[in-house]
Coordinates of C-alpha atoms in Angstrom, one line a residue:
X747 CA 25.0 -34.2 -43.5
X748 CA 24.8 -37.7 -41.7
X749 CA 21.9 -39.7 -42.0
X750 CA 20.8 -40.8 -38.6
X751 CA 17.4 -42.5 -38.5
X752 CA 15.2 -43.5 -41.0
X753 CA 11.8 -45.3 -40.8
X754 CA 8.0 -45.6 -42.5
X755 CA 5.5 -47.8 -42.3
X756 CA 1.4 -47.7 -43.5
X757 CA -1.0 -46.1 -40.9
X758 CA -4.0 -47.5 -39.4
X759 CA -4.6 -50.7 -38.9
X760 CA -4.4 -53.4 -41.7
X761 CA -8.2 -54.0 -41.9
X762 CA -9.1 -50.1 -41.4
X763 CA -6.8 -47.7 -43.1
X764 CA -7.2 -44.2 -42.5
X765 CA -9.1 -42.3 -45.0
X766 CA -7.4 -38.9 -45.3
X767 CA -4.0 -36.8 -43.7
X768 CA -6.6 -34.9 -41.4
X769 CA -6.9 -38.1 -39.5
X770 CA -3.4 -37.6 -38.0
X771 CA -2.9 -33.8 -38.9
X772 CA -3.7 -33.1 -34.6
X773 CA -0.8 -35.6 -33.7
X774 CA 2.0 -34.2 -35.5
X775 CA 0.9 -30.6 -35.3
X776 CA 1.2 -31.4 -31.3
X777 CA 4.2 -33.2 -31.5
X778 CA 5.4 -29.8 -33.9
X779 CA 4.3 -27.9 -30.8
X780 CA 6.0 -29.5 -27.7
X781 CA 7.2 -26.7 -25.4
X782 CA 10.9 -28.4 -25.5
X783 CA 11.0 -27.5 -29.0
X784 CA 11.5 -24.1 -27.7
X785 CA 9.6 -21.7 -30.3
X786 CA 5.6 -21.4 -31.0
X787 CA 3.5 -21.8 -33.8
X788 CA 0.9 -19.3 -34.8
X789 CA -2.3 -20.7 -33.6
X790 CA -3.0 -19.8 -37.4
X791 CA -1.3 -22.3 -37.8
X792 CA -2.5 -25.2 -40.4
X793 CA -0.7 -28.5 -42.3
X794 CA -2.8 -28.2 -44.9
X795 CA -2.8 -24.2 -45.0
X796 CA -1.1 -22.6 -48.4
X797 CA 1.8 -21.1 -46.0
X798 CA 5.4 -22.4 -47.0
X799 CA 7.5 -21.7 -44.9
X800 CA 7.9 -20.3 -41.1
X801 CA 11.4 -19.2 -39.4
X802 CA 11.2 -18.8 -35.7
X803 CA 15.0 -17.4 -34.1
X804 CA 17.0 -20.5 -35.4
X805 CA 14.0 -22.7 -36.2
X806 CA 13.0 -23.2 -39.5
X807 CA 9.7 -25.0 -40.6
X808 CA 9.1 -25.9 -44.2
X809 CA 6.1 -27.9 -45.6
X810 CA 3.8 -28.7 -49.1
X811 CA 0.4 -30.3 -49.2
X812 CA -1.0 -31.1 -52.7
X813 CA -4.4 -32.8 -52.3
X814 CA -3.9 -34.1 -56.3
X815 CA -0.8 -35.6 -57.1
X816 CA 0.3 -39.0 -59.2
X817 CA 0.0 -40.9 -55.8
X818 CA -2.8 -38.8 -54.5
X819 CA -3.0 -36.7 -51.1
X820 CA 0.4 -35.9 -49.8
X821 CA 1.9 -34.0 -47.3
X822 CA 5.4 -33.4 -46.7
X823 CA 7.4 -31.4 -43.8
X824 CA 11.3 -30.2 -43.1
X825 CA 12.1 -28.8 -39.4
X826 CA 15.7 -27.5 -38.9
X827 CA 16.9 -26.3 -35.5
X828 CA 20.0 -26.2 -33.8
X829 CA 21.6 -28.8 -31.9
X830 CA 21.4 -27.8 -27.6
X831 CA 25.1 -28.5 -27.1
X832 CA 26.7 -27.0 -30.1
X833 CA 25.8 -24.2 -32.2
X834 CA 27.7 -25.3 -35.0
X835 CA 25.5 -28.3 -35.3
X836 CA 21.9 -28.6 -36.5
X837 CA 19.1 -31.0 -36.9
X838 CA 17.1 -31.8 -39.5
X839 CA 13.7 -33.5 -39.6
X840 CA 11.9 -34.3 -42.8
X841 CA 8.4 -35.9 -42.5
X842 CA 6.3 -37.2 -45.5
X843 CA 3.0 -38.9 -45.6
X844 CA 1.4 -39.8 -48.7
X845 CA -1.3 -42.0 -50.2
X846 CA -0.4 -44.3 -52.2
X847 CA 3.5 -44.4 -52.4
X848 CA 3.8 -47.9 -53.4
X849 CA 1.0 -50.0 -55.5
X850 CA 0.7 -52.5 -52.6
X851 CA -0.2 -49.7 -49.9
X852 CA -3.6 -49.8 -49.3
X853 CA -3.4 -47.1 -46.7
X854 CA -1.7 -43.6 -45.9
X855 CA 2.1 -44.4 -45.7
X856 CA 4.2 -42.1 -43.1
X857 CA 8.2 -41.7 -43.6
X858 CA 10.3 -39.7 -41.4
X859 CA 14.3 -39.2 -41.9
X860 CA 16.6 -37.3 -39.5
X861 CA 20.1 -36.0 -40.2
X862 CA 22.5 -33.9 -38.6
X863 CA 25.6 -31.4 -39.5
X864 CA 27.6 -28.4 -39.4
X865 CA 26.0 -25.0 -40.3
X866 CA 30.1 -24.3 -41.2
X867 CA 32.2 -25.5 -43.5
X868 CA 34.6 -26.8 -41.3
X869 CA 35.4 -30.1 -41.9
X870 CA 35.2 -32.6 -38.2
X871 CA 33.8 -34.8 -36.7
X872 CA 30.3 -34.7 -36.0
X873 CA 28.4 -37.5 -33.8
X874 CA 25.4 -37.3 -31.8
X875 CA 23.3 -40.2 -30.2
X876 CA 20.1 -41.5 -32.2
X877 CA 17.3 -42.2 -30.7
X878 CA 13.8 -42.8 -32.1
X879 CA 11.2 -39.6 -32.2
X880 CA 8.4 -39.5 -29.7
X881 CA 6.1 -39.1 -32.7
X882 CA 6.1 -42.4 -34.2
X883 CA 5.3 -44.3 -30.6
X884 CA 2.0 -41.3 -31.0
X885 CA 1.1 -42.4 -34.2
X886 CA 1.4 -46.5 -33.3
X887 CA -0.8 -45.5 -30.1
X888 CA -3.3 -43.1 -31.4
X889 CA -3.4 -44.1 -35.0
X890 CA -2.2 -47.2 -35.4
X891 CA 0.9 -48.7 -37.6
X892 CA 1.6 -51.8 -39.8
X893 CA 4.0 -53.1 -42.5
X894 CA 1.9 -56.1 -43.8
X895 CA 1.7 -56.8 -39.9
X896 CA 0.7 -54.7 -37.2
X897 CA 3.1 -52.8 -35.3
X898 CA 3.0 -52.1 -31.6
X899 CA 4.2 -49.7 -29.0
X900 CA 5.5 -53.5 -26.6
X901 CA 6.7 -56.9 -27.0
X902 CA 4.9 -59.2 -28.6
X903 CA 4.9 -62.3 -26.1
X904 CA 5.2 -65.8 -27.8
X905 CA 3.9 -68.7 -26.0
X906 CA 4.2 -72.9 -27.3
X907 CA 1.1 -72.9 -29.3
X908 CA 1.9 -69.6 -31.6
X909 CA 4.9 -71.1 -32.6
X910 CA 4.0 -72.1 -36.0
X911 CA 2.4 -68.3 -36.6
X912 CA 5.4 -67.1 -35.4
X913 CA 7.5 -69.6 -38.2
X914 CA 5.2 -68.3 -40.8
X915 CA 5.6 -64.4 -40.3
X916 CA 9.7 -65.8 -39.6
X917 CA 10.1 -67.1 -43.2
X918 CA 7.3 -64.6 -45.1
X919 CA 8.7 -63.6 -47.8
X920 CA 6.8 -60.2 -47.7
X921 CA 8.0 -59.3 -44.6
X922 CA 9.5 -56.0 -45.0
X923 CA 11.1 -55.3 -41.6
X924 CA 13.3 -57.4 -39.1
X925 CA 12.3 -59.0 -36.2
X926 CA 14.4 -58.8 -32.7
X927 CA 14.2 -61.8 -30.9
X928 CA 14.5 -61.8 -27.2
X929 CA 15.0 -65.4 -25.3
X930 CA 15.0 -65.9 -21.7
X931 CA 17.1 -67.3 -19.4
X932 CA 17.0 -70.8 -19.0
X933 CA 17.7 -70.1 -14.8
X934 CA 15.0 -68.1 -13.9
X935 CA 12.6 -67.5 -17.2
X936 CA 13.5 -63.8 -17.4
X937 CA 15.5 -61.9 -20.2
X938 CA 18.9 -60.3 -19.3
X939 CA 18.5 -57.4 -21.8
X940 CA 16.1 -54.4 -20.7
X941 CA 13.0 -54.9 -23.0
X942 CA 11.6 -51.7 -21.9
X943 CA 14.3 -50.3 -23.6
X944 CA 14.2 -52.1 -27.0
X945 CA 10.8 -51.3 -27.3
X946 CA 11.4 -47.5 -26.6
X947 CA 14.3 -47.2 -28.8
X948 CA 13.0 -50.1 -32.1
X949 CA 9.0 -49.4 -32.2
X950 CA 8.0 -48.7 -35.6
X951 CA 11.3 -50.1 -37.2
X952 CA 10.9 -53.9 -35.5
X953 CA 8.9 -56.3 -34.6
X954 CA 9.8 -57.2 -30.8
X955 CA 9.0 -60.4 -30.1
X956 CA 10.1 -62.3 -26.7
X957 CA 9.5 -66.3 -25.7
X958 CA 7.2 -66.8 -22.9
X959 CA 10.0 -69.4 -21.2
X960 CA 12.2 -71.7 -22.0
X961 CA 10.2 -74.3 -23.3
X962 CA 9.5 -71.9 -25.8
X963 CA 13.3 -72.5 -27.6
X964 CA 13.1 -75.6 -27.2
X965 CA 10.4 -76.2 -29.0
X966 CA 11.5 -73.7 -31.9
X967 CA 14.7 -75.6 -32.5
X968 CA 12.2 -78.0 -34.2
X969 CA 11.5 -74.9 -36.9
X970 CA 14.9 -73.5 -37.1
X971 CA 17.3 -76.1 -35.8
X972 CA 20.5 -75.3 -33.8
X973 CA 22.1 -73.0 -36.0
X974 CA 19.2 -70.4 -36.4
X975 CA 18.1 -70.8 -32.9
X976 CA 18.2 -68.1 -30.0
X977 CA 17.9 -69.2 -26.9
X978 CA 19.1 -68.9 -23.1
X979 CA 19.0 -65.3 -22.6
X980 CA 20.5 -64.4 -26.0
X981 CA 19.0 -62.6 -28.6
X982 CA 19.1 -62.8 -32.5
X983 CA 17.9 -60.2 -35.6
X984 CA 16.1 -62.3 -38.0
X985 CA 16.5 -60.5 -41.0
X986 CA 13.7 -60.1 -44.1
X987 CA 14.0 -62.9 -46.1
X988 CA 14.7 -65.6 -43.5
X989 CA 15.3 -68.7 -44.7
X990 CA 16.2 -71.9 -43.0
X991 CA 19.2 -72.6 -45.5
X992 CA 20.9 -69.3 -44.8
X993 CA 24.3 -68.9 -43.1
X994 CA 23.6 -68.6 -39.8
X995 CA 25.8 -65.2 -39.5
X996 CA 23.7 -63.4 -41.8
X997 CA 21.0 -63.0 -38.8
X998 CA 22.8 -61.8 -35.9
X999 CA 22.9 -63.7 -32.9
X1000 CA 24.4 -62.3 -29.7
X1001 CA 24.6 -64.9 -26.5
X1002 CA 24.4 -63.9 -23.3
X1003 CA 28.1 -63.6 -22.8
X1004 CA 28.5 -61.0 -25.6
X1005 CA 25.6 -59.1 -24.1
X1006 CA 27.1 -58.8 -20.3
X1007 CA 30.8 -58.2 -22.1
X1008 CA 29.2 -54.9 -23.1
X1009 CA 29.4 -53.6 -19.5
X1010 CA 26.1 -51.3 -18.4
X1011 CA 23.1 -53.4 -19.8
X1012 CA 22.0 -50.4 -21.5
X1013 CA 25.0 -50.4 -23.6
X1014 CA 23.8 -53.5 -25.5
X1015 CA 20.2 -52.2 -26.0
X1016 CA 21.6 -48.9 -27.8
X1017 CA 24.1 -50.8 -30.0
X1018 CA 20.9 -53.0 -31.6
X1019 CA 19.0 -49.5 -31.9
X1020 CA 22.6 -48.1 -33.9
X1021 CA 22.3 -51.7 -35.7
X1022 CA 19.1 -51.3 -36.8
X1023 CA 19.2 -46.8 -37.8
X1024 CA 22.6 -48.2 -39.6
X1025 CA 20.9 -51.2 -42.1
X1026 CA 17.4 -49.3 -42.2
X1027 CA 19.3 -46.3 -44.1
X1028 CA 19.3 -49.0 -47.2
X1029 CA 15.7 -49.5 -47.4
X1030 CA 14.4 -48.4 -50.8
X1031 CA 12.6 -45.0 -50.9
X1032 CA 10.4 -44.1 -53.3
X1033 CA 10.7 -40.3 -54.7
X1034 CA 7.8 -39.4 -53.3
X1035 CA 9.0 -40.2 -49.9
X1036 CA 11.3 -37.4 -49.8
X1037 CA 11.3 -34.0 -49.4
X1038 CA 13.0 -33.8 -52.7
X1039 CA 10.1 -35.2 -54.4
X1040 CA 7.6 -32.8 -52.8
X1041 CA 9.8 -29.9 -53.8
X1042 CA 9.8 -31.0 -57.2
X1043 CA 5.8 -31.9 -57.2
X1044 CA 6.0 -28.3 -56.4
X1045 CA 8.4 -26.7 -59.3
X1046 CA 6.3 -29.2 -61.7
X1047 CA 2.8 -27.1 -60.4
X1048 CA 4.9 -24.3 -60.5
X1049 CA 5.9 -24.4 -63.9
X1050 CA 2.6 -25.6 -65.3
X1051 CA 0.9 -22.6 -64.0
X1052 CA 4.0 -20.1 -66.0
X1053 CA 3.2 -22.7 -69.0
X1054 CA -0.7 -21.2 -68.9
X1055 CA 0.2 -17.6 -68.0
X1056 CA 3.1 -17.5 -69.9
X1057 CA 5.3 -15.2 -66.8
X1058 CA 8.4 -15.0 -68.2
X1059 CA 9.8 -14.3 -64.2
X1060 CA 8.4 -17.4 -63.2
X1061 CA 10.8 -19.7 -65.5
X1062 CA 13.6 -17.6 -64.7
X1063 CA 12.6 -18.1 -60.2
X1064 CA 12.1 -22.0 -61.6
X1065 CA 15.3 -22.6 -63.0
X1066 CA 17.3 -20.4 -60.3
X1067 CA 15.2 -22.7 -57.6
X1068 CA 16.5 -25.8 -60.0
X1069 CA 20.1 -25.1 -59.9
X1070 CA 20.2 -24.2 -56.1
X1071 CA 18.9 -27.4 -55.4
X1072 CA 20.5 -29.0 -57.3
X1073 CA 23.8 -27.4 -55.9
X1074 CA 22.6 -28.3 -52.3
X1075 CA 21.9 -31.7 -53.4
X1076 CA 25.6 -32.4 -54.4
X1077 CA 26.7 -31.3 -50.8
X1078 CA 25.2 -33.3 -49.5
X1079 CA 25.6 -36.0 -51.2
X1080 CA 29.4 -35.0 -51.5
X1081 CA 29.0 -35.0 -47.4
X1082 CA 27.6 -38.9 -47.3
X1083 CA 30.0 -39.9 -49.6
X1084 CA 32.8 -39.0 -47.1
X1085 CA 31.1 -40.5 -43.9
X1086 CA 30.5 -43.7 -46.1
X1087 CA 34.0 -43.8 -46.8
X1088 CA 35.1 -43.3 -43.2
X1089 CA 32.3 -46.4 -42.2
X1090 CA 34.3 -48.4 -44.9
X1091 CA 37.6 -47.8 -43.2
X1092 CA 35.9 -48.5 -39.8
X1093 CA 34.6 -51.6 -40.7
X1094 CA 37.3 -53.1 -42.4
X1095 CA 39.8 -52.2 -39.5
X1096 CA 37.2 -54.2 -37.1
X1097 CA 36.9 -57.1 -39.8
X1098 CA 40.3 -57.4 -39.9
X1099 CA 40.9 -57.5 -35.9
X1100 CA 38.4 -60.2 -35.7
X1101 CA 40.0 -62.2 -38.3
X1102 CA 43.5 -61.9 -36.8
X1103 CA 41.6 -62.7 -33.3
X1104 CA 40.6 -65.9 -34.6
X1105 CA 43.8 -66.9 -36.4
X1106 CA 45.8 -66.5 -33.4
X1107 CA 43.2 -67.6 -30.7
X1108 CA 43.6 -63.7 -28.9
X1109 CA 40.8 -61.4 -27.8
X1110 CA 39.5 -59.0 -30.0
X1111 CA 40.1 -56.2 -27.0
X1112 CA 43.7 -57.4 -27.0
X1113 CA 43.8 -57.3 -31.1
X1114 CA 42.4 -53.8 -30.7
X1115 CA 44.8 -52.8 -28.5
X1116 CA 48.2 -54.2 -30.2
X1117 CA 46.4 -52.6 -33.8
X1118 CA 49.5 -49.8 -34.9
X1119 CA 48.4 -46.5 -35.2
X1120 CA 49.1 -44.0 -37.9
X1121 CA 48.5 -40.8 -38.7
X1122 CA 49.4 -40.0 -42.1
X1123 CA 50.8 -41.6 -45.6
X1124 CA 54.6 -40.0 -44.9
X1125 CA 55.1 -41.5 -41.1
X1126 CA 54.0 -44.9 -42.5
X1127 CA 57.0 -44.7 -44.8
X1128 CA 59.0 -43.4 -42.7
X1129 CA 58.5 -46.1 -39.8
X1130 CA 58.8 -49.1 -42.7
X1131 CA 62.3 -48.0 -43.6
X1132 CA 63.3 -47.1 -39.8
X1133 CA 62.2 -51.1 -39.2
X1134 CA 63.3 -52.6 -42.3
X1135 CA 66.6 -50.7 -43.4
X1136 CA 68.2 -53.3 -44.3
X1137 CA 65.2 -55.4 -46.3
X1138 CA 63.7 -52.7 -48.2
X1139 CA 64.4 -49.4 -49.9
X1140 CA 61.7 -47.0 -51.1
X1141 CA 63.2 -44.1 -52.7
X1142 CA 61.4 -41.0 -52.5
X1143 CA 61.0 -40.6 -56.8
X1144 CA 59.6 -43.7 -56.3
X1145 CA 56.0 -41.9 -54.3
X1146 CA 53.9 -40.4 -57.5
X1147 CA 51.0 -39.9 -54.7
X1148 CA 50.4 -39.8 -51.1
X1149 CA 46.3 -39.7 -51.1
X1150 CA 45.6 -43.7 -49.9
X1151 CA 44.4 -43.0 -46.3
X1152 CA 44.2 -46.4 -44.9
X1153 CA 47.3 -46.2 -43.3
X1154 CA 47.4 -49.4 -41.5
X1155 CA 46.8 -51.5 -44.1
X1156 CA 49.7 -49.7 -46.2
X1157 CA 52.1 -50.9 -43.3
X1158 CA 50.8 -54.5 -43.6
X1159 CA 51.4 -54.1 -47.3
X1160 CA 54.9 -53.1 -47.1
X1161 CA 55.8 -55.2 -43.9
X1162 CA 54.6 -58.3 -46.4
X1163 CA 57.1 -57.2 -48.9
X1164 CA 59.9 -56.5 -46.2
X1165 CA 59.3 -59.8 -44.7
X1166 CA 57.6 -62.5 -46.6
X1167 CA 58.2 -61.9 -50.2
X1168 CA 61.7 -61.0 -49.0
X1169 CA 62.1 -64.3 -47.8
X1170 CA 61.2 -66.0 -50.6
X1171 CA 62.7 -64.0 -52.8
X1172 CA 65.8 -65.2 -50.6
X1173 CA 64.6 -68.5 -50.7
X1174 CA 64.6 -68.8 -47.2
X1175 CA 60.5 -69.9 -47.2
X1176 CA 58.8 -71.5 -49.4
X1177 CA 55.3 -69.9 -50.9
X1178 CA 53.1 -71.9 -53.6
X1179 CA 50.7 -68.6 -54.2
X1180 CA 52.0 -65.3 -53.1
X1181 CA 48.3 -63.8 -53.9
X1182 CA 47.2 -66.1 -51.6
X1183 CA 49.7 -64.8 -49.1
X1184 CA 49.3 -61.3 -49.6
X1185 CA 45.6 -60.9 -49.2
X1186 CA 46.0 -62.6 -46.2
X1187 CA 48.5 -60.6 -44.7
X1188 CA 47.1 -57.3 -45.8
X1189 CA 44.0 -58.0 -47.5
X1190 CA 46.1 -56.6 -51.0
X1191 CA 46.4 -58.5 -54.3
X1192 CA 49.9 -59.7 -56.2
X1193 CA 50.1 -59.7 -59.6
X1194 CA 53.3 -60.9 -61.4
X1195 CA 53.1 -59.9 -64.8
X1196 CA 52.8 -56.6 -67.1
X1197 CA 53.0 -56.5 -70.5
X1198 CA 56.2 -55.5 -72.6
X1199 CA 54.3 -53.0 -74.8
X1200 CA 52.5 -51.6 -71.9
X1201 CA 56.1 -51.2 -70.3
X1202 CA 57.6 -49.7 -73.2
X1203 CA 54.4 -47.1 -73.6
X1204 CA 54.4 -45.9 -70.0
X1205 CA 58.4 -46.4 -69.3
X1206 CA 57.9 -43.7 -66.6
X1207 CA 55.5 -45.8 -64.7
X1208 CA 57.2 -49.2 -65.5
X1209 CA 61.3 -48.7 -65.7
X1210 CA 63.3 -47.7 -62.4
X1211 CA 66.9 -46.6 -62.5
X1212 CA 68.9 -48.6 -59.6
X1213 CA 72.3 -48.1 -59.1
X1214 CA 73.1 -47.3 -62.7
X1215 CA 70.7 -50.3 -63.8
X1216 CA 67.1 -50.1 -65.3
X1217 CA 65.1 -52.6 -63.7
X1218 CA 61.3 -53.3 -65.4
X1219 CA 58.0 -53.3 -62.8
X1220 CA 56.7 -56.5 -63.5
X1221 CA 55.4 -57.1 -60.3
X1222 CA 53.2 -55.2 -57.6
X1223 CA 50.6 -55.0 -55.1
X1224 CA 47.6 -53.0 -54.7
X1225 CA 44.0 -52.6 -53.7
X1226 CA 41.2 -50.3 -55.2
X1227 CA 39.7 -50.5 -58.5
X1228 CA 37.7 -47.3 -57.7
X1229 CA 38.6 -43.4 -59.1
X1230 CA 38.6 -42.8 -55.0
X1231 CA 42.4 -42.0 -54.8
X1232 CA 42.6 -42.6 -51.0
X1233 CA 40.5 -46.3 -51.4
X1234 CA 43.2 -47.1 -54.1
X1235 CA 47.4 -47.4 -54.5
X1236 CA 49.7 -49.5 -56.4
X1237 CA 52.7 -50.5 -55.2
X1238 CA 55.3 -52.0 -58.2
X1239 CA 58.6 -53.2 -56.8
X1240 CA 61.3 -55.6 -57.8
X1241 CA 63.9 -57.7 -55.7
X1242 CA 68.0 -56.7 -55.9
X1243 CA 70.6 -59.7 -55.8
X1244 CA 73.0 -57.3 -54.9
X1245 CA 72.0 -55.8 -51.8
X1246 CA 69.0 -58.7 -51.3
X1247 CA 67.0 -55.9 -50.8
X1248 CA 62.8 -55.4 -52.5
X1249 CA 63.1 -51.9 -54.0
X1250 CA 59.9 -50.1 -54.5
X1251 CA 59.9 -48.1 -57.9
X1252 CA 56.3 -47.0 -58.0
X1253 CA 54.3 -46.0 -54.8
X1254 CA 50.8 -44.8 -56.1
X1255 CA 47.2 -44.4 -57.6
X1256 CA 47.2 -47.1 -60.9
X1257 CA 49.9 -47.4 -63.3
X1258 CA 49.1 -46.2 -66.7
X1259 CA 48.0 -49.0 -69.1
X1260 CA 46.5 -49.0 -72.8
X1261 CA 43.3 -49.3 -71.4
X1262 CA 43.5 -46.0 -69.1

């Protein structure tokens, strides 16, 4: 399943903490029963009733209280349903509040984590737009919320004199959550972004704060100086941890022109939400802030109680209970592991247009748009040897495995060994470090060397027959250090005088050494 929002903060209000879950048991039994939700609740119904579980057509509610646990009263809640445009797609909602989850909390600390996937197992793609749940803007209003600081359902306006309060929360090092800056325009004192909206989308995961005018900035460049500045109608993510001698790129600035080059203004204020669901996924989370934990809170009361009674079918539910989960778990997990890899791949295909964009003074649209597509290992080959018949030669014994799945870094590979090695090989360029080169062609090392004994081990990996000639591996390319075969290949290769071609003699995951 794909992770796609995650926020929790204390409840209350930093100088009057709630004292107990019934305090905000009414709001999210209301927000549980909105008639959009499209199923009813008993009116039965309790949070803090011994019921487990209740299935309602293709909803499913799950919950636990314990009123006694390591980190005191603790409630914790799973809602599944389907998804309303596609039955193979369902949502899931996990809520947990809890006591004292961390030894600096000194009030009731509410999580909530939402995912969604396939009920199948067919393997596609699956996206579906965030957006914050209505019940965290109930809890900041009815409630209250903070993190160390309050939080608030609107922009927090920032006039000249509150600029040194707002340096101090800026650079606190116990400031646990970012803060979205919104300048205005120097024209006509108003913001270009929609506030409205970045309040909707970023309470209880932000602080929004917005300068009152210009004056504002100008003043604040005192502070922060020109680098870590945002003014003029830009905005800028100031990251936990500020610090006036970071690099300036760490917290994200966006100027005004980036923000109109979205198009629709809304487009903007829902690609800072997706920034923030993205980085707030690698917040730590204690285990007690999971449904996991309450589930094995649970199997631990569970198995106390068969420990006094001595029910020999209690262990055995227990530990069939145990390796369901457990199984579950490693689906899941098996799941993230594969939409990690594709953000990977994603990420380092737009690093790599931005980089060529600024080497070669071109738009990054236009960088986009020239970017070669591919879509498999074979038709890369293939389109290499079509282009470069007569400067490289990869023999098919040569491919030990297919599995590397960036494809368009493999042609960058290969097009730097038809080209540029080529030619110096030829000695028609010159090159004082061909790692240098290489990495920044294709973002792939060069090595030059292997060892004789690991050659004469492995001769299968390291000796290639050539037109009647055995010709050692020395050198090769590659990138990956993981077990990941499609994040990793090796490509050893040697240079012919006779036919001034590169030969490729191993295409593949690593070569065998002593060591492997």
């Amino acid at each position: 399943m794909k992770k796609s929002f995650f926020t929790t903060f204390q409840l209350g209000a930093t100088n009057k903490p709630i004292e107990n879950i019934d305090t905000v048991k009414t709001i999210i039994d209301s927000w549980l029963r909105k008639p959009q939700r499209g199923f009813s609740l008993p009116l039965s119904f309790s949070l803090t009733d011994n019921e487990f579980k209740y299935e309602i057509n293709e909803h499913k509610l799950l919950k636990y209280y314990f009123n006694d646990t390591k980190v005191g009263e603790l409630l914790a809640i799973r809602y599944e349903h389907n998804d309303s445009s596609s039955e193979d797609v369902f949502w899931r909602t996990e809520i947990v509040i809890g006591e004292k989850i961390f030894p600096e909390d000194h009030s009731y600390r509410f999580s909530i984590n939402i995912w969604y996937g396939s009920r199948n197992q067919k393997f596609k793609p699956t996206v579906r737009q965030r957006s914050r749940p209505s019940l965290i803007k109930d809890l900041i209003q009815n409630v209250g919320a903070f993190e160390l600081f309050p939080l608030q359902n609107g922009h927090v306006p920032l006039p000249k004199q509150d600029i040194p309060l707002f340096f101090d929360l800026l650079t606190s090092n116990r400031r646990k959550l970012p803060i979205i800056f919104i300048s205005t325009d120097n024209t006509d004192n108003k913001p270009i972004v929609n506030v409205n909206t970045i309040i909707n989308n970023c309470s209880g995961m932000a602080y929004v704060i917005m300068s009152n005018d210009q004056s504002v900035t100008w003043d604040l460049h005192k502070y922060l100086g020109k680098a870590h500045n945002c003014y003029n109608g830009a905005v800028r993510i100031y990251w936990p941890g500020f610090n006036v001698t970071d690099q300036p790129q760490i917290h994200t600035l966006w100027t005004v022109e980036q923000i109109i080059n979205f198009g629709n203004k809304y487009e903007f204020e829902h690609y800072l939400f997706n920034q923030l669901c993205d980085h707030a996924q690698t917040r730590y989370v204690s285990e007690y802030l999971t449904w996991e934990g309450a589930q094995k809170i649970d199997r631990q009361k569970r198995l106390e109680k068969a420990k006094e009674t001595g029910s020999q079918q209690e262990w055995i539910q227990l530990l069939e209970e145990e390796n369901l989960n457990l199984t579950q778990d490693n689906e899941e997990k098996t799941n993230e592991i594969k939409s990690l890899k594709q953000s990977v791949f994603d990420l380092k295909k737009s690093n790599e247009q931005l980089l060529t964009s600024i080497r070669y003074h071109k738009n990054p649209t236009t960088i986009l748009n020239d970017t070669l597509s591919f879509d498999s290992f074979d038709s890369v080959i293939s389109e290499i040897c079509k282009n470069f018949k007569d400067n490289i030669e990869i023999p098919k014994r040569s491919i030990k495995d297919n599995s590397f799945a960036d494809f368009e870094s493999l042609y960058k590979a290969l097009t730097w060994l038809a080209l540029t090695y080529r030619q110096y090989k030829t000695k028609e360029i010159t090159i004082e470090n061909l790692d240098i080169s290489c990495k920044e062609s294709c973002g792939f090392f060069y090595s030059s060397n292997q060892s004789n004994t690991t050659m004469g081990q492995y001769k299968d990996d390291y000796i290639f027959l050539y037109n009647g000639v055995n010709y050692k591996l020395r050198e090769h390319i590659g990138i990956g250090t993981s077990k990941h075969p499609e994040l990793t290949i090796r490509i050893a290769f040697f240079f012919d005088k006779e036919t001034n071609k590169v030969v490729v003699g191993f295409l593949g995951q690593h070569q065998r050494t002593r060591a492997t």
